[in-house]
Tab-separated table of C-alpha atoms in Angstrom:
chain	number	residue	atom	x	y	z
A	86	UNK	CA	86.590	85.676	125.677
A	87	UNK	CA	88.149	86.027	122.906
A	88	UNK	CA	91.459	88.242	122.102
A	89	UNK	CA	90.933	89.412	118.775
A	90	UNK	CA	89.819	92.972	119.572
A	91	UNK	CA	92.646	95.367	118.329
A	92	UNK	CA	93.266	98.265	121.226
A	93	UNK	CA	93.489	101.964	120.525
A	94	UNK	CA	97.125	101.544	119.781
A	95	UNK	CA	97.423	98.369	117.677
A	96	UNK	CA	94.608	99.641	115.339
A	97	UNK	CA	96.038	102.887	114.928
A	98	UNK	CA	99.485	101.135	114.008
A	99	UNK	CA	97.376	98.263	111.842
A	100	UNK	CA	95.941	101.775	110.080
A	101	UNK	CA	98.399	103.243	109.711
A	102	UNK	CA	100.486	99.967	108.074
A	103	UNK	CA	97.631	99.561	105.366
A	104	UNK	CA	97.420	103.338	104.762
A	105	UNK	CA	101.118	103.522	103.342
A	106	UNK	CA	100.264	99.950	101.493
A	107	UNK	CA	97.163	101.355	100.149
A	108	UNK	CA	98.976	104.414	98.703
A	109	UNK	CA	101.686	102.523	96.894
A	110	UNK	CA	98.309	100.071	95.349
A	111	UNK	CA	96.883	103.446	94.261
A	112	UNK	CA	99.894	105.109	92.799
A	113	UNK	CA	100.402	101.793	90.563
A	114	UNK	CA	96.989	102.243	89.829
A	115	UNK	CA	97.038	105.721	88.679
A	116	UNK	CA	99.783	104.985	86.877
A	117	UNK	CA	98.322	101.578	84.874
A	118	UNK	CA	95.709	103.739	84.204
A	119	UNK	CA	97.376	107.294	83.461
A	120	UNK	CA	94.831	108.958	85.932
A	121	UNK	CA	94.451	110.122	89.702
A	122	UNK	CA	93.316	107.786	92.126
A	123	UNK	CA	91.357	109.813	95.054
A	124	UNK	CA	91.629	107.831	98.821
A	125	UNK	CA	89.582	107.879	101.544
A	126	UNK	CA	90.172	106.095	105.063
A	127	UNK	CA	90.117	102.285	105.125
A	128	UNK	CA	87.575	100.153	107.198
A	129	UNK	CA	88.604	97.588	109.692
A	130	UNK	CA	86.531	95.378	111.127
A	131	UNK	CA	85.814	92.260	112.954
A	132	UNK	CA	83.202	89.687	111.009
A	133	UNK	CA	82.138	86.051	112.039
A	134	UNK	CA	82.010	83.864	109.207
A	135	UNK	CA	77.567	83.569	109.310
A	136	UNK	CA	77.594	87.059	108.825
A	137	UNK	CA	80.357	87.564	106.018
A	138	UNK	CA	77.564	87.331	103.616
A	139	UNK	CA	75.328	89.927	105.121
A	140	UNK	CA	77.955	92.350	105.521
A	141	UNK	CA	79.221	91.352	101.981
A	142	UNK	CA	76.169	91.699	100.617
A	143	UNK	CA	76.458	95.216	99.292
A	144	UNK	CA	79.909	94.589	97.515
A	145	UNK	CA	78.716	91.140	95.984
A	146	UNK	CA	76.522	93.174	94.028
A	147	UNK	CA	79.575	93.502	92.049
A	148	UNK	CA	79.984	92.277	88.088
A	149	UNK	CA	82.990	90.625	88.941
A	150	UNK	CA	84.839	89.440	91.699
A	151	UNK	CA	88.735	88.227	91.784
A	152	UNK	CA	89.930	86.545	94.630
A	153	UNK	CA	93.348	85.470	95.762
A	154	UNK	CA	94.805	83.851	98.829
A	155	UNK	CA	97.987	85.065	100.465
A	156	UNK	CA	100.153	83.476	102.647
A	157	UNK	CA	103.123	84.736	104.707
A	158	UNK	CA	105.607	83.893	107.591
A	159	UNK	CA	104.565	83.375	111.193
A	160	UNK	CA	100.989	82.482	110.418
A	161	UNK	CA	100.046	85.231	108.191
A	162	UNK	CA	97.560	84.870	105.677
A	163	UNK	CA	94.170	85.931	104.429
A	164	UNK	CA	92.337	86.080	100.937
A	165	UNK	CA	92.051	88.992	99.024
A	166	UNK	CA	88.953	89.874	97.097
A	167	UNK	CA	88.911	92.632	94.526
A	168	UNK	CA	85.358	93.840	93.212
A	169	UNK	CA	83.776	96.217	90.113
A	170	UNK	CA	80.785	97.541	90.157
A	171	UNK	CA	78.611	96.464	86.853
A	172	UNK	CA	78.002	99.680	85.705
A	173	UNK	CA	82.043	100.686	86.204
A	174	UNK	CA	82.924	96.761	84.321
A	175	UNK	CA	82.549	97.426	80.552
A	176	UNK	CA	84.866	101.113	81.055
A	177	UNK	CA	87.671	99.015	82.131
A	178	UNK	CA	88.818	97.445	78.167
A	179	UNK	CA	88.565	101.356	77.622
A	180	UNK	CA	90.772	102.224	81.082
A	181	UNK	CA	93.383	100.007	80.856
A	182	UNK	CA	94.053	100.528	76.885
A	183	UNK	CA	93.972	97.091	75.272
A	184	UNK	CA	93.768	96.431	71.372
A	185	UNK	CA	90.444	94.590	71.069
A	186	UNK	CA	92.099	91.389	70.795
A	187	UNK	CA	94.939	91.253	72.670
A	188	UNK	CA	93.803	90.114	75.639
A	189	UNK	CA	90.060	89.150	76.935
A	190	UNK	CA	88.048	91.021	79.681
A	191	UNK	CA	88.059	88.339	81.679
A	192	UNK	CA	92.238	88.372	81.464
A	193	UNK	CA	92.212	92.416	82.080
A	194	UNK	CA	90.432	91.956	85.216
A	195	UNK	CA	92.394	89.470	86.696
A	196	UNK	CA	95.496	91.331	85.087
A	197	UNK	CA	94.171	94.745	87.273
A	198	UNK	CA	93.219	92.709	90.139
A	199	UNK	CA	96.431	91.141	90.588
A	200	UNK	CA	98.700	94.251	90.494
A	201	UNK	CA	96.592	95.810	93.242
A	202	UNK	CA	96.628	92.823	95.353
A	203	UNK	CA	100.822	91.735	95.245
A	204	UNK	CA	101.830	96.041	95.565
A	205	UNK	CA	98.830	95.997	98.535
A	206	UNK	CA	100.928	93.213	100.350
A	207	UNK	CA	104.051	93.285	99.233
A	208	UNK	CA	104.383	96.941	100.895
A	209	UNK	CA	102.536	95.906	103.828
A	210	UNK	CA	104.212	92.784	104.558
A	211	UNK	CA	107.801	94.548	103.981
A	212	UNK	CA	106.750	97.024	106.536
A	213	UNK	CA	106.263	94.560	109.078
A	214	UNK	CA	109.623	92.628	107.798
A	215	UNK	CA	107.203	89.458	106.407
A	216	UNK	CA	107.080	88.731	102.695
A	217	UNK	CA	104.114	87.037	100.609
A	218	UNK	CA	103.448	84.748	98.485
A	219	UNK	CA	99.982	84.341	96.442
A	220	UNK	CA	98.017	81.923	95.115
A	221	UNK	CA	96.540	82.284	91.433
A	222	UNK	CA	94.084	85.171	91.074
A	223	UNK	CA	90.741	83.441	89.876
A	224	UNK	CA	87.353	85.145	88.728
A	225	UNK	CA	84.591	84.567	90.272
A	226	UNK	CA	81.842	86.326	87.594
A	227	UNK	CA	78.287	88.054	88.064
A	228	UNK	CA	77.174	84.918	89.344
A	229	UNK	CA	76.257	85.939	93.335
A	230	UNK	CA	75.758	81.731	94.114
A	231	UNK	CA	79.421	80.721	92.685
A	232	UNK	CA	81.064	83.925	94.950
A	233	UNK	CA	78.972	82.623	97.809
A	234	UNK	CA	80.386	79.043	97.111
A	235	UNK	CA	84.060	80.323	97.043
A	236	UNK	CA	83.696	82.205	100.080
A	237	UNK	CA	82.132	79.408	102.048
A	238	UNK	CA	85.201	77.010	101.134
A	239	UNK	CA	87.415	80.210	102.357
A	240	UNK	CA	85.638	80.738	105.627
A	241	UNK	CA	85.367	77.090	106.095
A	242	UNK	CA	88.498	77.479	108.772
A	243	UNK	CA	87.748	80.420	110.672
A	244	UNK	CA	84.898	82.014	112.339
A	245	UNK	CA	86.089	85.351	113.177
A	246	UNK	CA	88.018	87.628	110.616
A	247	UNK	CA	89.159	91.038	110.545
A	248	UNK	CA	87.567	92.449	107.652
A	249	UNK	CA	89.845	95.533	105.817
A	250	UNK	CA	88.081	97.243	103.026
A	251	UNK	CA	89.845	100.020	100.848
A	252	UNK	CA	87.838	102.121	97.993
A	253	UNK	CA	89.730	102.947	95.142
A	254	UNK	CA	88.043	105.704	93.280
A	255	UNK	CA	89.277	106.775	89.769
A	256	UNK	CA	87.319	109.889	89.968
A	257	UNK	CA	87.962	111.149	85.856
A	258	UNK	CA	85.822	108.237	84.648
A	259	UNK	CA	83.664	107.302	87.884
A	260	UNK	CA	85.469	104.026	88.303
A	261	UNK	CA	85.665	102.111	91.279
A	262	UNK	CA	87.326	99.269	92.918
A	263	UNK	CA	86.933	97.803	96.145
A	264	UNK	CA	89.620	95.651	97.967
A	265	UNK	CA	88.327	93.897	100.806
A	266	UNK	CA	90.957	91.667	102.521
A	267	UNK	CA	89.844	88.589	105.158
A	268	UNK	CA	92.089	87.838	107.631
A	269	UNK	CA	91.685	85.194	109.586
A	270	UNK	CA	91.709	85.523	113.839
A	271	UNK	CA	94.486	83.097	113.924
A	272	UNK	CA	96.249	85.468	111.581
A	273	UNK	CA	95.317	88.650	113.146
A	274	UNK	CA	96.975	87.811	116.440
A	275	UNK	CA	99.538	86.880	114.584
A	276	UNK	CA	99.551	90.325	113.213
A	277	UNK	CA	98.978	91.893	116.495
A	278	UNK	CA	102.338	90.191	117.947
A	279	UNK	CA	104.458	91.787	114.975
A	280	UNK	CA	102.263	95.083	115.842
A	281	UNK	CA	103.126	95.217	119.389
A	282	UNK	CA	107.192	94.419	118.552
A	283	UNK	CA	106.503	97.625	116.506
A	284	UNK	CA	104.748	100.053	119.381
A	285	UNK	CA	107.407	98.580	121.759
A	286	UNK	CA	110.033	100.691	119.994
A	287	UNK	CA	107.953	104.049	120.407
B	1288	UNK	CA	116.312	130.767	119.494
B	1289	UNK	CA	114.303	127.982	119.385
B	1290	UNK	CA	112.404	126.648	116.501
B	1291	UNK	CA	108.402	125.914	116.805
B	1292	UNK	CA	107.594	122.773	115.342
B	1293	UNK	CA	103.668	121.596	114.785
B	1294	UNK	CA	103.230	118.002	113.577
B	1295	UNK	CA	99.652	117.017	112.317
B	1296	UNK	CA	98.671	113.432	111.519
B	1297	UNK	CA	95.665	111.587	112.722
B	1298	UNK	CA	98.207	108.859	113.251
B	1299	UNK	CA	99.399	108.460	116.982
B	1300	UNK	CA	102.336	106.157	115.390
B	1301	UNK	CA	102.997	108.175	112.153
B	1302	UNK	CA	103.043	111.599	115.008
B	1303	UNK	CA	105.845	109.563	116.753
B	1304	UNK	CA	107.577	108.436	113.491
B	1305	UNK	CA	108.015	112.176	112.707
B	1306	UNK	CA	108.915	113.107	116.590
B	1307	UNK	CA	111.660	110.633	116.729
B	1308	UNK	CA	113.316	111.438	113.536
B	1309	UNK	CA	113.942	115.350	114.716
B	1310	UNK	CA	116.739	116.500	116.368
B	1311	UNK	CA	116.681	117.528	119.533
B	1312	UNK	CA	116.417	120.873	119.147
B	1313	UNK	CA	113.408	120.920	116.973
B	1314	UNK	CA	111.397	118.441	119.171
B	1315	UNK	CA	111.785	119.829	122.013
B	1316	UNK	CA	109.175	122.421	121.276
B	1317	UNK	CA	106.921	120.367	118.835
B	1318	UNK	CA	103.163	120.459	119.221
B	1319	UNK	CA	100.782	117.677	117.789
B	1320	UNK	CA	97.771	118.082	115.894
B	1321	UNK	CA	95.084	114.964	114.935
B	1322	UNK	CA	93.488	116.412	112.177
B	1323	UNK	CA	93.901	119.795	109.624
B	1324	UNK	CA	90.932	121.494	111.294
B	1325	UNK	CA	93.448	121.768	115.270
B	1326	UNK	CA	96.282	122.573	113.258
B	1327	UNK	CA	94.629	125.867	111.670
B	1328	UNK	CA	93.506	126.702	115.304
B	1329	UNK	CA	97.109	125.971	116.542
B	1330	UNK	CA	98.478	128.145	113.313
B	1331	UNK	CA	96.453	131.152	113.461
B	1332	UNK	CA	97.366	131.706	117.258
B	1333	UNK	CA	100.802	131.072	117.545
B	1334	UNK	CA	104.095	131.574	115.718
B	1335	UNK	CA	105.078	128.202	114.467
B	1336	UNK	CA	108.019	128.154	112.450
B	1337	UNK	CA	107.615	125.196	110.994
B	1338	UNK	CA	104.469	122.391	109.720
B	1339	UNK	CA	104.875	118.528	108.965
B	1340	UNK	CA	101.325	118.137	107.474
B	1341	UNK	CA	99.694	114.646	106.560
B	1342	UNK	CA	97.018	114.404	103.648
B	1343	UNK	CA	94.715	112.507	104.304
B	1344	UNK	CA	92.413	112.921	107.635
B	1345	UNK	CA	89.429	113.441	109.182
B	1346	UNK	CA	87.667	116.673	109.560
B	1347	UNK	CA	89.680	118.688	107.545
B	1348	UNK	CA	92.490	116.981	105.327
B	1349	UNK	CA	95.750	118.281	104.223
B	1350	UNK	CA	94.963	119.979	101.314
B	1351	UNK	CA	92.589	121.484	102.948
B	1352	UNK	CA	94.930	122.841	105.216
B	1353	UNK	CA	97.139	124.283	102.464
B	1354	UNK	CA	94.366	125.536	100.855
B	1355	UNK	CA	93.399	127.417	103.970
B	1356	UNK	CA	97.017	128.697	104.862
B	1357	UNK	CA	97.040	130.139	101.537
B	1358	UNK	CA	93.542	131.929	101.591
B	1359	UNK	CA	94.676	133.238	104.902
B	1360	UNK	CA	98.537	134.121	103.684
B	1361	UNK	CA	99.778	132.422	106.697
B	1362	UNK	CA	103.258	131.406	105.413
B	1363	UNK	CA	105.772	128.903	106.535
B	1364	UNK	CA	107.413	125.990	105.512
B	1365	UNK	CA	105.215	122.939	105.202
B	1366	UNK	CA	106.724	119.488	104.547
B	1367	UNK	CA	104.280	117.230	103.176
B	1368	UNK	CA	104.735	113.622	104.671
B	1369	UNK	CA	102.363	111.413	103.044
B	1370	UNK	CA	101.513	107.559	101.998
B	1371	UNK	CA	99.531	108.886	98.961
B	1372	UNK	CA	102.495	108.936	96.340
B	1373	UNK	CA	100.439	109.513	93.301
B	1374	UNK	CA	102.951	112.068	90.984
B	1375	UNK	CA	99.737	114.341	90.864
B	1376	UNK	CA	99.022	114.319	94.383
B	1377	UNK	CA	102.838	115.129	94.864
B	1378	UNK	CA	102.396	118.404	92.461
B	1379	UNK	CA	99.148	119.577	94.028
B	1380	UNK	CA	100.709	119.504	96.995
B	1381	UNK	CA	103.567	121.664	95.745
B	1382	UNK	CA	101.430	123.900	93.828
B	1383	UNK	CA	99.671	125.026	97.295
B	1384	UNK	CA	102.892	125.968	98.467
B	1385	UNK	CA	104.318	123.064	99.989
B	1386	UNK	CA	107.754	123.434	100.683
B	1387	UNK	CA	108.212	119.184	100.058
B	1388	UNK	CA	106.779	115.626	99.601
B	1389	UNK	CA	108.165	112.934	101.793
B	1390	UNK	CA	107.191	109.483	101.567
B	1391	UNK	CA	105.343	107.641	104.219
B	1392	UNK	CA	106.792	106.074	106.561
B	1393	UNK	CA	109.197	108.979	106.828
B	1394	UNK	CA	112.753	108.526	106.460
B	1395	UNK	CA	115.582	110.016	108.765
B	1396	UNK	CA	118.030	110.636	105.942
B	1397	UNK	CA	115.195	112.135	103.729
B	1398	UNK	CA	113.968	114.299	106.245
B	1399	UNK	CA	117.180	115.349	107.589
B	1400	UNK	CA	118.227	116.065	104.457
B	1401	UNK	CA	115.082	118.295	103.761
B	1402	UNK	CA	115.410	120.380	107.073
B	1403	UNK	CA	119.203	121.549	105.495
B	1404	UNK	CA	117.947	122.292	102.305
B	1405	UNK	CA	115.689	124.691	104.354
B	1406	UNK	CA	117.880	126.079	107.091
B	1407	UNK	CA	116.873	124.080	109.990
B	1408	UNK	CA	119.536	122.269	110.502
């Protein structure tokens, strides 16, 4: 049997954890690009590697993917995967206010995708006393085989994951961004040790 | 004279966070609420002197809630404690009335602070 399966408590706290991280990501987004950012609940779930892809499947119909690894104390660590929608992908250059020029798309993106990610898990890891570092942020494009490829070399240690996925709608220009962060089970009971230290004190 | 407290968050631990950080004599009488939708019930039948209000939640969300009070001119002081920072979200918030914005995860100097400022303390 296996003891990944959160209780009532630990997921509320887990919530509760990436709800303050994901509103410090969304205030640095709103401010990068001078707009409002509107929220809505995160997702948490459990995956097993075979069906990553199916349950994927709707996100990787993204333009562009940019994924980055994170890796904390006591066993904490995941990958981080930030996704566009095609239609949102050629508004960003106009979003985020380059000079044509001055840096390529392919640069903004990871540029974007990068803030999001280190405020995401810097404020959740300093909640739970941890702190992060990241591997490079690398773009994986349109191309649906070469995500599938990077994700299969990610998954290629675990078989269970908690899956986290946060919508971050930039509702003025119909711009959207999805985070979607695999953790690992090793990880997550990890996580769930730190979490029950934290119930203990209520 | 004691002072009625309502706390709504659909958070069990952000609910505690709140509980803990009062003084005695404010939680003693505080009543919980999981979503905007039970604290309207809870504010349109009692006398509740004061609101801690989250923003966002199921069923119906914090603005929501301020939104209603207003429609309904039920008036107290509501202190906003929220993760969602955004400067705009802080003055549509204040524009409904709020009487504050706190930060999530609340702080006990900041929200001490805030129940002087407003005569509960």
């Amino acid at each position: 049997m296996s003891t990944f399966e959160l209780n009532e408590d630990q997921q509320d706290c887990l919530q509760e954890l990436i709800n303050v991280a994901m509103g410090q990501a969304s205030d640095q987004l709103a401010r990068y690009l001078d707009t409002f950012v509107y929220l809505k609940v995160p997702s948490i779930e459990p995956v097993n590697s075979e069906q990553l892809f199916e349950t994927l499947n709707q996100d990787l119909k993204a333009a562009a993917v940019v994924s980055q690894g994170f890796f904390g104390y006591e066993g904490i660590r995941g990958e981080a995967l930030l996704m566009y929608q095609p239609q949102d992908s050629h508004r960003l250059a106009d979003l985020l206010g380059y000079e044509a020029g001055e840096m390529t798309f392919d640069e903004q993106i990871i540029d974007l995708s990068s803030i999001l990610t280190t405020t995401f898990l810097n404020v959740f890891a300093s909640q739970i006393d941890n702190q992060m570092s990241y591997s490079a942020p690398r773009l994986l494009s349109a191309n649906n085989a070469k995500v599938s490829e990077h994700l299969n070399q990610q998954s290629f240690n675990w078989d269970l994951a908690l899956k986290v996925k946060i919508s971050y709608q930039v509702t003025d220009y119909s711009f959207n961004c999805d985070m979607v962060l695999l953790i690992p089970e090793e990880a997550i009971n990890n996580i769930k040790a730190v979490i029950d230290r934290i119930l203990e004190d209520f | 004279m004691s002072t009625n407290v309502l706390i709504c968050d659909d958070s069990n631990l952000a609910r505690k966070q709140v509980l803990r950080s009062l003084p005695e004599n404010l939680s003693k009488n505080a009543q919980l609420a999981t979503n905007g939708e039970e604290a309207l019930a809870i504010l349109r039948t009692q006398d509740i002197d004061v609101l801690f209000l989250d923003l966002t939640m199921p069923v119906i969300d914090g603005l929501g809630v301020l939104q209603t009070m207003k429609d309904e001119s039920i008036k107290l002081p509501v202190f906003v404690i929220s993760a969602d920072v955004q400067p705009e979200m802080q003055s549509r918030v204040l524009d409904l009335g709020a009487a504050a914005f706190l930060r999530k995860p609340v702080q006990l100097n900041t929200l001490t602070e805030n129940l002087q400022l407003h005569g509960f303390l």
